[in-house]
Amino acid sequence: MAVVSTSLASQLSAVRLSGSNSDISQTLLQNVRSQIRLASSRKGSRGVVTMAGSGKFFVGGNWKCNGTKESITKLVADLNNAKLEDDVDIVVAPPFVYIDQVKSSLASRIEISAQNSWVSKGGAFTGEISVEQLKDLGCKWVILGHSERRHIIGEDDQFIGKKASYALSEGLGVIACIGELLEEREAGKTFDVCFRQLKAFADAVPSWDDIVIAYEPVWAIGTGKVASPEQAQEVHAAVRDWLKKNVSPEVASKTRIIYGGSVNGSNCAELAKKEDIDGFLVGGASLKGPEFGTIVNSVTAKKVAA
């Protein structure tokens, strides 16, 4: 804690001086809390990197609206030929129209996720895809709450929570995405946004047994920008703390919290070293078989650093 004590003291003084300006005060308090969390997360380091949670390392590949039959055939072949570490849960999410192709040709240890699902049983909902149809194709997971669904399609927290509840009730695992916009981070609202999105899931879901949380800062998705390992760890630790206080210590321990946002083969190892980062949700780099393999194998960064 001594490492940041001078900085904290000066910022706390600034908070007191700015008491009449609530916006400035809130931003400064956010910075102070961030530094306290970061200092706390460094305490007790002994050169051994562990996972704060008890779940298995998890890496998902979100192929988004990309690919053709030909390119996906090559990608699947690359994944089948990759040497992948055993102690990782691996999931890929092809576009819906290629799920059957991928399921029938991909190695069985890699599970299939959908990128979206409807909020209830199928029926007269033009263009939507039901959980029942996804299960029929062999999907085990679905990605819900992705920022592109929130900010482009316009899905709100409560609607996403209902989707998650229905998917879980029908036996699909949920990769539950949360994350802040750039202006929200700059305004010191990162935790407020993430906690609000988490609460919408918590209010709706029957259980956390089959949920993986994906923290994806919107400003880092597809931009080439990536949260620093320290920035990502700070939010992941805060999310785990929120789960501990608002759900249960058991759920906080066993729920995997993975990071997404311009993850690639070059930055994954440093991110993976952080104790609250339990894996990754990968976008563009998941379309490159060898690079995705490198990201999967970054689990080795969790082991003893000599």
PDB file of N, CA and C in Angstrom, residues 25-107:
ATOM      1  N   SER A  25     -15.571  15.430  -7.606  1.00  0.00           N
ATOM      2  CA  SER A  25     -15.381  14.581  -6.431  1.00  0.00           C
ATOM      3  C   SER A  25     -15.575  13.115  -6.770  1.00  0.00           C
ATOM      4  N   GLN A  26     -16.620  12.802  -7.523  1.00  0.00           N
ATOM      5  CA  GLN A  26     -16.888  11.407  -7.869  1.00  0.00           C
ATOM      6  C   GLN A  26     -15.773  10.820  -8.719  1.00  0.00           C
ATOM      7  N   THR A  27     -15.253  11.621  -9.667  1.00  0.00           N
ATOM      8  CA  THR A  27     -14.161  11.127 -10.517  1.00  0.00           C
ATOM      9  C   THR A  27     -12.917  10.867  -9.699  1.00  0.00           C
ATOM     10  N   LEU A  28     -12.582  11.793  -8.785  1.00  0.00           N
ATOM     11  CA  LEU A  28     -11.399  11.606  -7.951  1.00  0.00           C
ATOM     12  C   LEU A  28     -11.562  10.409  -7.032  1.00  0.00           C
ATOM     13  N   LEU A  29     -12.749  10.246  -6.460  1.00  0.00           N
ATOM     14  CA  LEU A  29     -12.987   9.084  -5.599  1.00  0.00           C
ATOM     15  C   LEU A  29     -12.855   7.781  -6.378  1.00  0.00           C
ATOM     16  N   GLN A  30     -13.323   7.802  -7.625  1.00  0.00           N
ATOM     17  CA  GLN A  30     -13.187   6.604  -8.460  1.00  0.00           C
ATOM     18  C   GLN A  30     -11.713   6.259  -8.643  1.00  0.00           C
ATOM     19  N   ASN A  31     -10.873   7.287  -8.891  1.00  0.00           N
ATOM     20  CA  ASN A  31      -9.448   7.052  -9.079  1.00  0.00           C
ATOM     21  C   ASN A  31      -8.808   6.496  -7.816  1.00  0.00           C
ATOM     22  N   VAL A  32      -9.203   7.040  -6.654  1.00  0.00           N
ATOM     23  CA  VAL A  32      -8.659   6.565  -5.382  1.00  0.00           C
ATOM     24  C   VAL A  32      -9.027   5.098  -5.169  1.00  0.00           C
ATOM     25  N   ARG A  33     -10.301   4.766  -5.389  1.00  0.00           N
ATOM     26  CA  ARG A  33     -10.736   3.380  -5.217  1.00  0.00           C
ATOM     27  C   ARG A  33      -9.965   2.452  -6.152  1.00  0.00           C
ATOM     28  N   SER A  34      -9.749   2.922  -7.391  1.00  0.00           N
ATOM     29  CA  SER A  34      -9.021   2.095  -8.347  1.00  0.00           C
ATOM     30  C   SER A  34      -7.625   1.782  -7.856  1.00  0.00           C
ATOM     31  N   GLN A  35      -6.921   2.814  -7.324  1.00  0.00           N
ATOM     32  CA  GLN A  35      -5.556   2.598  -6.864  1.00  0.00           C
ATOM     33  C   GLN A  35      -5.511   1.697  -5.638  1.00  0.00           C
ATOM     34  N   ILE A  36      -6.514   1.822  -4.774  1.00  0.00           N
ATOM     35  CA  ILE A  36      -6.574   0.939  -3.605  1.00  0.00           C
ATOM     36  C   ILE A  36      -6.729  -0.508  -4.055  1.00  0.00           C
ATOM     37  N   ARG A  37      -7.627  -0.741  -5.029  1.00  0.00           N
ATOM     38  CA  ARG A  37      -7.827  -2.102  -5.514  1.00  0.00           C
ATOM     39  C   ARG A  37      -6.563  -2.653  -6.156  1.00  0.00           C
ATOM     40  N   LEU A  38      -5.893  -1.800  -6.963  1.00  0.00           N
ATOM     41  CA  LEU A  38      -4.684  -2.256  -7.631  1.00  0.00           C
ATOM     42  C   LEU A  38      -3.592  -2.584  -6.626  1.00  0.00           C
ATOM     43  N   ALA A  39      -3.438  -1.730  -5.610  1.00  0.00           N
ATOM     44  CA  ALA A  39      -2.417  -1.988  -4.592  1.00  0.00           C
ATOM     45  C   ALA A  39      -2.738  -3.261  -3.839  1.00  0.00           C
ATOM     46  N   SER A  40      -4.028  -3.444  -3.553  1.00  0.00           N
ATOM     47  CA  SER A  40      -4.438  -4.631  -2.815  1.00  0.00           C
ATOM     48  C   SER A  40      -4.196  -5.903  -3.623  1.00  0.00           C
ATOM     49  N   SER A  41      -4.423  -5.803  -4.961  1.00  0.00           N
ATOM     50  CA  SER A  41      -4.259  -6.992  -5.793  1.00  0.00           C
ATOM     51  C   SER A  41      -2.805  -7.396  -5.923  1.00  0.00           C
ATOM     52  N   ARG A  42      -1.875  -6.450  -5.702  1.00  0.00           N
ATOM     53  CA  ARG A  42      -0.462  -6.781  -5.805  1.00  0.00           C
ATOM     54  C   ARG A  42       0.086  -7.381  -4.521  1.00  0.00           C
ATOM     55  N   LYS A  43      -0.610  -7.149  -3.415  1.00  0.00           N
ATOM     56  CA  LYS A  43      -0.099  -7.568  -2.122  1.00  0.00           C
ATOM     57  C   LYS A  43       0.056  -9.086  -2.053  1.00  0.00           C
ATOM     58  N   GLY A  44       1.170  -9.526  -1.544  1.00  0.00           N
ATOM     59  CA  GLY A  44       1.371 -10.945  -1.325  1.00  0.00           C
ATOM     60  C   GLY A  44       1.875 -11.697  -2.537  1.00  0.00           C
ATOM     61  N   SER A  45       2.269 -10.994  -3.612  1.00  0.00           N
ATOM     62  CA  SER A  45       2.776 -11.677  -4.797  1.00  0.00           C
ATOM     63  C   SER A  45       4.083 -12.382  -4.481  1.00  0.00           C
ATOM     64  N   ARG A  46       4.165 -13.652  -4.901  1.00  0.00           N
ATOM     65  CA  ARG A  46       5.370 -14.434  -4.625  1.00  0.00           C
ATOM     66  C   ARG A  46       5.940 -15.035  -5.910  1.00  0.00           C
ATOM     67  N   GLY A  47       5.621 -14.429  -7.061  1.00  0.00           N
ATOM     68  CA  GLY A  47       6.119 -14.967  -8.308  1.00  0.00           C
ATOM     69  C   GLY A  47       5.318 -16.147  -8.831  1.00  0.00           C
ATOM     70  N   VAL A  48       4.232 -16.482  -8.158  1.00  0.00           N
ATOM     71  CA  VAL A  48       3.361 -17.567  -8.577  1.00  0.00           C
ATOM     72  C   VAL A  48       2.013 -16.969  -8.944  1.00  0.00           C
ATOM     73  N   VAL A  49       1.573 -17.184 -10.172  1.00  0.00           N
ATOM     74  CA  VAL A  49       0.317 -16.615 -10.628  1.00  0.00           C
ATOM     75  C   VAL A  49      -0.779 -17.652 -10.479  1.00  0.00           C
ATOM     76  N   THR A  50      -1.847 -17.287  -9.798  1.00  0.00           N
ATOM     77  CA  THR A  50      -2.957 -18.207  -9.599  1.00  0.00           C
ATOM     78  C   THR A  50      -4.244 -17.564 -10.083  1.00  0.00           C
ATOM     79  N   MET A  51      -5.317 -18.341 -10.109  1.00  0.00           N
ATOM     80  CA  MET A  51      -6.626 -17.805 -10.428  1.00  0.00           C
ATOM     81  C   MET A  51      -7.355 -17.515  -9.132  1.00  0.00           C
ATOM     82  N   ALA A  52      -7.910 -16.313  -9.033  1.00  0.00           N
ATOM     83  CA  ALA A  52      -8.657 -15.955  -7.829  1.00  0.00           C
ATOM     84  C   ALA A  52      -9.905 -16.830  -7.711  1.00  0.00           C
ATOM     85  N   GLY A  53     -10.494 -17.166  -8.841  1.00  0.00           N
ATOM     86  CA  GLY A  53     -11.651 -18.054  -8.833  1.00  0.00           C
ATOM     87  C   GLY A  53     -11.234 -19.507  -8.912  1.00  0.00           C
ATOM     88  N   SER A  54     -12.196 -20.381  -8.759  1.00  0.00           N
ATOM     89  CA  SER A  54     -11.906 -21.813  -8.733  1.00  0.00           C
ATOM     90  C   SER A  54     -12.238 -22.502 -10.053  1.00  0.00           C
ATOM     91  N   GLY A  55     -12.755 -21.753 -11.029  1.00  0.00           N
ATOM     92  CA  GLY A  55     -13.169 -22.359 -12.293  1.00  0.00           C
ATOM     93  C   GLY A  55     -12.015 -22.593 -13.250  1.00  0.00           C
ATOM     94  N   LYS A  56     -12.246 -23.435 -14.233  1.00  0.00           N
ATOM     95  CA  LYS A  56     -11.258 -23.768 -15.254  1.00  0.00           C
ATOM     96  C   LYS A  56     -11.099 -22.607 -16.237  1.00  0.00           C
ATOM     97  N   PHE A  57      -9.882 -22.383 -16.707  1.00  0.00           N
ATOM     98  CA  PHE A  57      -9.605 -21.342 -17.709  1.00  0.00           C
ATOM     99  C   PHE A  57     -10.546 -21.545 -18.899  1.00  0.00           C
ATOM    100  N   PHE A  58     -11.094 -20.448 -19.419  1.00  0.00           N
ATOM    101  CA  PHE A  58     -12.146 -20.513 -20.446  1.00  0.00           C
ATOM    102  C   PHE A  58     -11.780 -19.552 -21.577  1.00  0.00           C
ATOM    103  N   VAL A  59     -11.755 -20.067 -22.808  1.00  0.00           N
ATOM    104  CA  VAL A  59     -11.488 -19.207 -23.965  1.00  0.00           C
ATOM    105  C   VAL A  59     -12.575 -19.413 -25.006  1.00  0.00           C
ATOM    106  N   GLY A  60     -13.240 -18.326 -25.366  1.00  0.00           N
ATOM    107  CA  GLY A  60     -14.282 -18.363 -26.385  1.00  0.00           C
ATOM    108  C   GLY A  60     -13.871 -17.556 -27.603  1.00  0.00           C
ATOM    109  N   GLY A  61     -14.249 -18.042 -28.774  1.00  0.00           N
ATOM    110  CA  GLY A  61     -14.008 -17.317 -30.014  1.00  0.00           C
ATOM    111  C   GLY A  61     -15.321 -16.879 -30.630  1.00  0.00           C
ATOM    112  N   ASN A  62     -15.529 -15.569 -30.726  1.00  0.00           N
ATOM    113  CA  ASN A  62     -16.749 -15.015 -31.299  1.00  0.00           C
ATOM    114  C   ASN A  62     -16.463 -14.623 -32.747  1.00  0.00           C
ATOM    115  N   TRP A  63     -16.952 -15.436 -33.675  1.00  0.00           N
ATOM    116  CA  TRP A  63     -16.654 -15.201 -35.099  1.00  0.00           C
ATOM    117  C   TRP A  63     -17.518 -14.093 -35.692  1.00  0.00           C
ATOM    118  N   LYS A  64     -18.499 -13.641 -34.941  1.00  0.00           N
ATOM    119  CA  LYS A  64     -19.389 -12.542 -35.355  1.00  0.00           C
ATOM    120  C   LYS A  64     -19.974 -12.820 -36.747  1.00  0.00           C
ATOM    121  N   CYS A  65     -20.147 -11.783 -37.569  1.00  0.00           N
ATOM    122  CA  CYS A  65     -20.777 -11.958 -38.882  1.00  0.00           C
ATOM    123  C   CYS A  65     -19.682 -12.090 -39.947  1.00  0.00           C
ATOM    124  N   ASN A  66     -18.860 -13.125 -39.772  1.00  0.00           N
ATOM    125  CA  ASN A  66     -17.713 -13.334 -40.657  1.00  0.00           C
ATOM    126  C   ASN A  66     -17.691 -14.767 -41.165  1.00  0.00           C
ATOM    127  N   GLY A  67     -17.103 -14.947 -42.332  1.00  0.00           N
ATOM    128  CA  GLY A  67     -16.832 -16.287 -42.837  1.00  0.00           C
ATOM    129  C   GLY A  67     -17.681 -16.702 -44.017  1.00  0.00           C
ATOM    130  N   THR A  68     -17.159 -17.659 -44.745  1.00  0.00           N
ATOM    131  CA  THR A  68     -17.859 -18.348 -45.837  1.00  0.00           C
ATOM    132  C   THR A  68     -17.671 -19.846 -45.585  1.00  0.00           C
ATOM    133  N   LYS A  69     -18.369 -20.670 -46.329  1.00  0.00           N
ATOM    134  CA  LYS A  69     -18.183 -22.112 -46.164  1.00  0.00           C
ATOM    135  C   LYS A  69     -16.710 -22.491 -46.363  1.00  0.00           C
ATOM    136  N   GLU A  70     -16.080 -21.857 -47.337  1.00  0.00           N
ATOM    137  CA  GLU A  70     -14.685 -22.183 -47.636  1.00  0.00           C
ATOM    138  C   GLU A  70     -13.748 -21.728 -46.526  1.00  0.00           C
ATOM    139  N   SER A  71     -13.900 -20.475 -46.072  1.00  0.00           N
ATOM    140  CA  SER A  71     -12.985 -19.966 -45.038  1.00  0.00           C
ATOM    141  C   SER A  71     -13.186 -20.690 -43.709  1.00  0.00           C
ATOM    142  N   ILE A  72     -14.414 -21.061 -43.422  1.00  0.00           N
ATOM    143  CA  ILE A  72     -14.692 -21.759 -42.163  1.00  0.00           C
ATOM    144  C   ILE A  72     -14.166 -23.194 -42.210  1.00  0.00           C
ATOM    145  N   THR A  73     -14.208 -23.811 -43.373  1.00  0.00           N
ATOM    146  CA  THR A  73     -13.603 -25.147 -43.514  1.00  0.00           C
ATOM    147  C   THR A  73     -12.117 -25.087 -43.176  1.00  0.00           C
ATOM    148  N   LYS A  74     -11.428 -24.057 -43.644  1.00  0.00           N
ATOM    149  CA  LYS A  74      -9.994 -23.905 -43.349  1.00  0.00           C
ATOM    150  C   LYS A  74      -9.768 -23.609 -41.872  1.00  0.00           C
ATOM    151  N   LEU A  75     -10.584 -22.737 -41.312  1.00  0.00           N
ATOM    152  CA  LEU A  75     -10.441 -22.381 -39.903  1.00  0.00           C
ATOM    153  C   LEU A  75     -10.645 -23.610 -39.014  1.00  0.00           C
ATOM    154  N   VAL A  76     -11.644 -24.402 -39.317  1.00  0.00           N
ATOM    155  CA  VAL A  76     -11.890 -25.616 -38.536  1.00  0.00           C
ATOM    156  C   VAL A  76     -10.710 -26.573 -38.654  1.00  0.00           C
ATOM    157  N   ALA A  77     -10.164 -26.701 -39.847  1.00  0.00           N
ATOM    158  CA  ALA A  77      -9.001 -27.579 -40.042  1.00  0.00           C
ATOM    159  C   ALA A  77      -7.817 -27.091 -39.214  1.00  0.00           C
ATOM    160  N   ASP A  78      -7.602 -25.776 -39.177  1.00  0.00           N
ATOM    161  CA  ASP A  78      -6.507 -25.212 -38.369  1.00  0.00           C
ATOM    162  C   ASP A  78      -6.721 -25.508 -36.887  1.00  0.00           C
ATOM    163  N   LEU A  79      -7.951 -25.375 -36.428  1.00  0.00           N
ATOM    164  CA  LEU A  79      -8.240 -25.646 -35.019  1.00  0.00           C
ATOM    165  C   LEU A  79      -8.066 -27.132 -34.694  1.00  0.00           C
ATOM    166  N   ASN A  80      -8.492 -27.974 -35.599  1.00  0.00           N
ATOM    167  CA  ASN A  80      -8.350 -29.418 -35.374  1.00  0.00           C
ATOM    168  C   ASN A  80      -6.890 -29.851 -35.322  1.00  0.00           C
ATOM    169  N   ASN A  81      -6.034 -29.124 -36.037  1.00  0.00           N
ATOM    170  CA  ASN A  81      -4.607 -29.475 -36.092  1.00  0.00           C
ATOM    171  C   ASN A  81      -3.777 -28.783 -35.011  1.00  0.00           C
ATOM    172  N   ALA A  82      -4.390 -27.853 -34.296  1.00  0.00           N
ATOM    173  CA  ALA A  82      -3.643 -27.088 -33.281  1.00  0.00           C
ATOM    174  C   ALA A  82      -3.371 -27.951 -32.051  1.00  0.00           C
ATOM    175  N   LYS A  83      -2.218 -27.735 -31.465  1.00  0.00           N
ATOM    176  CA  LYS A  83      -1.892 -28.398 -30.197  1.00  0.00           C
ATOM    177  C   LYS A  83      -2.364 -27.475 -29.076  1.00  0.00           C
ATOM    178  N   LEU A  84      -3.407 -27.887 -28.386  1.00  0.00           N
ATOM    179  CA  LEU A  84      -4.047 -27.036 -27.382  1.00  0.00           C
ATOM    180  C   LEU A  84      -3.879 -27.629 -25.991  1.00  0.00           C
ATOM    181  N   GLU A  85      -3.616 -26.752 -25.032  1.00  0.00           N
ATOM    182  CA  GLU A  85      -3.470 -27.190 -23.640  1.00  0.00           C
ATOM    183  C   GLU A  85      -4.758 -27.887 -23.176  1.00  0.00           C
ATOM    184  N   ASP A  86      -4.576 -28.895 -22.327  1.00  0.00           N
ATOM    185  CA  ASP A  86      -5.721 -29.694 -21.882  1.00  0.00           C
ATOM    186  C   ASP A  86      -6.612 -28.974 -20.872  1.00  0.00           C
ATOM    187  N   ASP A  87      -5.999 -28.143 -20.016  1.00  0.00           N
ATOM    188  CA  ASP A  87      -6.750 -27.580 -18.890  1.00  0.00           C
ATOM    189  C   ASP A  87      -7.439 -26.264 -19.242  1.00  0.00           C
ATOM    190  N   VAL A  88      -8.156 -26.272 -20.367  1.00  0.00           N
ATOM    191  CA  VAL A  88      -8.885 -25.093 -20.840  1.00  0.00           C
ATOM    192  C   VAL A  88     -10.228 -25.538 -21.406  1.00  0.00           C
ATOM    193  N   ASP A  89     -11.291 -24.825 -21.069  1.00  0.00           N
ATOM    194  CA  ASP A  89     -12.573 -25.001 -21.750  1.00  0.00           C
ATOM    195  C   ASP A  89     -12.568 -24.088 -22.970  1.00  0.00           C
ATOM    196  N   ILE A  90     -12.825 -24.663 -24.145  1.00  0.00           N
ATOM    197  CA  ILE A  90     -12.748 -23.907 -25.396  1.00  0.00           C
ATOM    198  C   ILE A  90     -14.112 -23.931 -26.083  1.00  0.00           C
ATOM    199  N   VAL A  91     -14.540 -22.749 -26.527  1.00  0.00           N
ATOM    200  CA  VAL A  91     -15.834 -22.586 -27.181  1.00  0.00           C
ATOM    201  C   VAL A  91     -15.648 -21.689 -28.399  1.00  0.00           C
ATOM    202  N   VAL A  92     -16.332 -21.995 -29.497  1.00  0.00           N
ATOM    203  CA  VAL A  92     -16.357 -21.067 -30.632  1.00  0.00           C
ATOM    204  C   VAL A  92     -17.803 -20.774 -30.994  1.00  0.00           C
ATOM    205  N   ALA A  93     -18.028 -19.544 -31.481  1.00  0.00           N
ATOM    206  CA  ALA A  93     -19.379 -19.097 -31.821  1.00  0.00           C
ATOM    207  C   ALA A  93     -19.423 -18.688 -33.290  1.00  0.00           C
ATOM    208  N   PRO A  94     -19.737 -19.637 -34.178  1.00  0.00           N
ATOM    209  CA  PRO A  94     -19.858 -19.311 -35.601  1.00  0.00           C
ATOM    210  C   PRO A  94     -21.159 -18.553 -35.876  1.00  0.00           C
ATOM    211  N   PRO A  95     -21.256 -17.911 -37.043  1.00  0.00           N
ATOM    212  CA  PRO A  95     -22.559 -17.391 -37.458  1.00  0.00           C
ATOM    213  C   PRO A  95     -23.578 -18.531 -37.505  1.00  0.00           C
ATOM    214  N   PHE A  96     -24.820 -18.222 -37.223  1.00  0.00           N
ATOM    215  CA  PHE A  96     -25.847 -19.259 -37.110  1.00  0.00           C
ATOM    216  C   PHE A  96     -25.877 -20.195 -38.322  1.00  0.00           C
ATOM    217  N   VAL A  97     -25.735 -19.620 -39.528  1.00  0.00           N
ATOM    218  CA  VAL A  97     -25.890 -20.438 -40.740  1.00  0.00           C
ATOM    219  C   VAL A  97     -24.767 -21.462 -40.894  1.00  0.00           C
ATOM    220  N   TYR A  98     -23.672 -21.305 -40.133  1.00  0.00           N
ATOM    221  CA  TYR A  98     -22.563 -22.251 -40.246  1.00  0.00           C
ATOM    222  C   TYR A  98     -22.411 -23.150 -39.015  1.00  0.00           C
ATOM    223  N   ILE A  99     -23.313 -23.032 -38.060  1.00  0.00           N
ATOM    224  CA  ILE A  99     -23.193 -23.841 -36.844  1.00  0.00           C
ATOM    225  C   ILE A  99     -23.171 -25.332 -37.167  1.00  0.00           C
ATOM    226  N   ASP A 100     -24.068 -25.783 -38.025  1.00  0.00           N
ATOM    227  CA  ASP A 100     -24.144 -27.209 -38.331  1.00  0.00           C
ATOM    228  C   ASP A 100     -22.863 -27.692 -39.010  1.00  0.00           C
ATOM    229  N   GLN A 101     -22.328 -26.881 -39.930  1.00  0.00           N
ATOM    230  CA  GLN A 101     -21.076 -27.220 -40.606  1.00  0.00           C
ATOM    231  C   GLN A 101     -19.937 -27.369 -39.596  1.00  0.00           C
ATOM    232  N   VAL A 102     -19.842 -26.418 -38.681  1.00  0.00           N
ATOM    233  CA  VAL A 102     -18.764 -26.445 -37.695  1.00  0.00           C
ATOM    234  C   VAL A 102     -18.946 -27.603 -36.728  1.00  0.00           C
ATOM    235  N   LYS A 103     -20.162 -27.794 -36.260  1.00  0.00           N
ATOM    236  CA  LYS A 103     -20.436 -28.857 -35.295  1.00  0.00           C
ATOM    237  C   LYS A 103     -20.064 -30.230 -35.862  1.00  0.00           C
ATOM    238  N   SER A 104     -20.311 -30.428 -37.139  1.00  0.00           N
ATOM    239  CA  SER A 104     -20.088 -31.739 -37.743  1.00  0.00           C
ATOM    240  C   SER A 104     -18.628 -32.000 -38.094  1.00  0.00           C
ATOM    241  N   SER A 105     -17.774 -30.972 -38.039  1.00  0.00           N
ATOM    242  CA  SER A 105     -16.387 -31.154 -38.465  1.00  0.00           C
ATOM    243  C   SER A 105     -15.341 -30.760 -37.433  1.00  0.00           C
ATOM    244  N   LEU A 106     -15.738 -30.082 -36.380  1.00  0.00           N
ATOM    245  CA  LEU A 106     -14.788 -29.597 -35.380  1.00  0.00           C
ATOM    246  C   LEU A 106     -14.532 -30.657 -34.312  1.00  0.00           C
ATOM    247  N   ALA A 107     -13.306 -30.707 -33.815  1.00  0.00           N
ATOM    248  CA  ALA A 107     -12.949 -31.642 -32.747  1.00  0.00           C
ATOM    249  C   ALA A 107     -13.925 -31.491 -31.580  1.00  0.00           C
TER     250      ALA A 107
END
